[in-house]
Short mmCIF file of C-alpha atoms in Angstrom, two decimals:
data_model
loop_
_atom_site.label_atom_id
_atom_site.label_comp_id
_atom_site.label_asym_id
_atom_site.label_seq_id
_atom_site.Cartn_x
_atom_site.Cartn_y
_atom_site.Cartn_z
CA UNK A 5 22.92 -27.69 27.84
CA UNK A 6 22.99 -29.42 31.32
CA UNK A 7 20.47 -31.60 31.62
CA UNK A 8 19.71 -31.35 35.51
CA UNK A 9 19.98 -28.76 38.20
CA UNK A 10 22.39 -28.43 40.22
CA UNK A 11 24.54 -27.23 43.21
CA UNK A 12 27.74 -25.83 43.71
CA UNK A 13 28.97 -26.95 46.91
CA UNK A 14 32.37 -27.38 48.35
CA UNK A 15 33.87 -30.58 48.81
CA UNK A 16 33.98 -29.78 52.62
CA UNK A 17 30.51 -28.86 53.02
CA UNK A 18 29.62 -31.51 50.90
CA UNK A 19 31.70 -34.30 53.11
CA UNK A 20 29.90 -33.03 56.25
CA UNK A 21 26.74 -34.39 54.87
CA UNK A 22 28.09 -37.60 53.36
CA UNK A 23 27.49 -36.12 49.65
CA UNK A 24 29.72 -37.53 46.63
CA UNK A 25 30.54 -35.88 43.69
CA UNK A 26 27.44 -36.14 41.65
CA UNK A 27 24.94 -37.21 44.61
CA UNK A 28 21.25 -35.78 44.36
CA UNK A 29 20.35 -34.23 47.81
CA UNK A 30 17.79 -32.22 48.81
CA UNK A 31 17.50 -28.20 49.69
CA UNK A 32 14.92 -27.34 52.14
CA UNK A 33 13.90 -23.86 52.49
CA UNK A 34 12.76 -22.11 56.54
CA UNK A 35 9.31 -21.75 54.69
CA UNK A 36 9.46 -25.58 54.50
CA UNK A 37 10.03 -26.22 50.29
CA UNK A 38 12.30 -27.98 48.83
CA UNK A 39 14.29 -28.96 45.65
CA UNK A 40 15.99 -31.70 44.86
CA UNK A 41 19.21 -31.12 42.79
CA UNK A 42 22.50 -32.51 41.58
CA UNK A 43 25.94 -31.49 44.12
CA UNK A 44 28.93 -30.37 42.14
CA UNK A 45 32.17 -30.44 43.34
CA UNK A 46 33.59 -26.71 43.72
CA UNK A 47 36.15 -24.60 45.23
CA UNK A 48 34.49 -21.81 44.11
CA UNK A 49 32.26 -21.43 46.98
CA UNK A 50 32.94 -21.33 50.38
CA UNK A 51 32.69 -23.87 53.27
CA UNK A 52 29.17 -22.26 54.30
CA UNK A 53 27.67 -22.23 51.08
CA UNK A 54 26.16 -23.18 47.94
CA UNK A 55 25.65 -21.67 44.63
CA UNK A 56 22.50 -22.43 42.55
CA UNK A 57 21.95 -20.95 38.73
CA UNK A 58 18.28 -19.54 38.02
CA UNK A 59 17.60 -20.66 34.36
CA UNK A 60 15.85 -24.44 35.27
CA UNK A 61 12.30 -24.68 35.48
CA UNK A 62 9.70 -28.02 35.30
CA UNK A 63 9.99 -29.31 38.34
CA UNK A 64 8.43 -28.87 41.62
CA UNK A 65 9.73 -29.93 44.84
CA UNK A 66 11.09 -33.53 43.50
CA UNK A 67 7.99 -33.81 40.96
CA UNK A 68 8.21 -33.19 37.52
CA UNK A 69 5.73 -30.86 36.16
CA UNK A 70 6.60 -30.86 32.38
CA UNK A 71 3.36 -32.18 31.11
CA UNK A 72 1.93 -29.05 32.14
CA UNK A 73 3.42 -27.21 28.87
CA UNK A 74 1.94 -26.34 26.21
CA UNK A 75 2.57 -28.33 23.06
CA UNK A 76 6.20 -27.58 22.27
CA UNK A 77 7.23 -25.65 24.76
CA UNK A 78 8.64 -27.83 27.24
CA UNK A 79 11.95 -26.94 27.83
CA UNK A 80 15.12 -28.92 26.54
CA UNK A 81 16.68 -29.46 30.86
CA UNK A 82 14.02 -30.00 33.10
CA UNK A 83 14.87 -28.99 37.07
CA UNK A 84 13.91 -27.13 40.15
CA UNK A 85 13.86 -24.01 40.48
CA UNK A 86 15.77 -22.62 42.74
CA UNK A 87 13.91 -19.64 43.65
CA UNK A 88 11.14 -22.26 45.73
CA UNK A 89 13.80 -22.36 48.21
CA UNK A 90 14.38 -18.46 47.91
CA UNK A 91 12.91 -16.10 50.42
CA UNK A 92 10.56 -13.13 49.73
CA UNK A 93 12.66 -10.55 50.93
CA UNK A 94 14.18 -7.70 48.47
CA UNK A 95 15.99 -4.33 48.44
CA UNK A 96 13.34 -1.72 48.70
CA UNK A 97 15.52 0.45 46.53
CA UNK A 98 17.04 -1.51 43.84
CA UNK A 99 14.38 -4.57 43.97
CA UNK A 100 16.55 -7.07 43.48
CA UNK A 101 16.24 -10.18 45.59
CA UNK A 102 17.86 -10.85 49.31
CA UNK A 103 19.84 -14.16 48.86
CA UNK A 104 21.00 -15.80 52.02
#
């Protein structure tokens, strides 16, 4: 399990924006939210970009919302979730989400 969210993000992106290894930063969204997560080291991705998983949940824009959950059903990793920062749009034919 990891126990935070996180961010892909390549070393060169990451140096642009004075982030270390293992440095929280923030993600702001054109609609103006936010989520705070962990950057990871990667090659993986590009330059330009970042890669976020989907499976964290409890958090909301830097606050943590975990009392909110029923009696044992909090999750094990409480994080953001990435799709605040995600836009709206989606493919009218296959209706999966537009990532940018």
């Amino acid at each position: 399990i990891t126990p935070e969210m996180f961010a892909h993000i390549n070393p060169e992106l990451a140096a642009q924006h004075g982030l270390r290894d293992g440095d929280m930063m923030w993600l702001h969204s054109p609609q103006n939210t936010k989520i705070k997560v962990k950057a990871i080291y990667s090659h993986s991705v590009t330059p330009d970009r970042i890669a976020l998983p989907y499976n964290f949940a409890g958090m909301m824009q830097g606050v943590d919302m975990s009392a909110n959950y029923p009696e044992g059903t909090k999750p094990y990793a409480i994080g953001e979730s990435s799709n605040t920062i995600t836009n709206y749009g989606f493919d009218i034919i296959t209706q999966i989400p537009e990532f940018n």
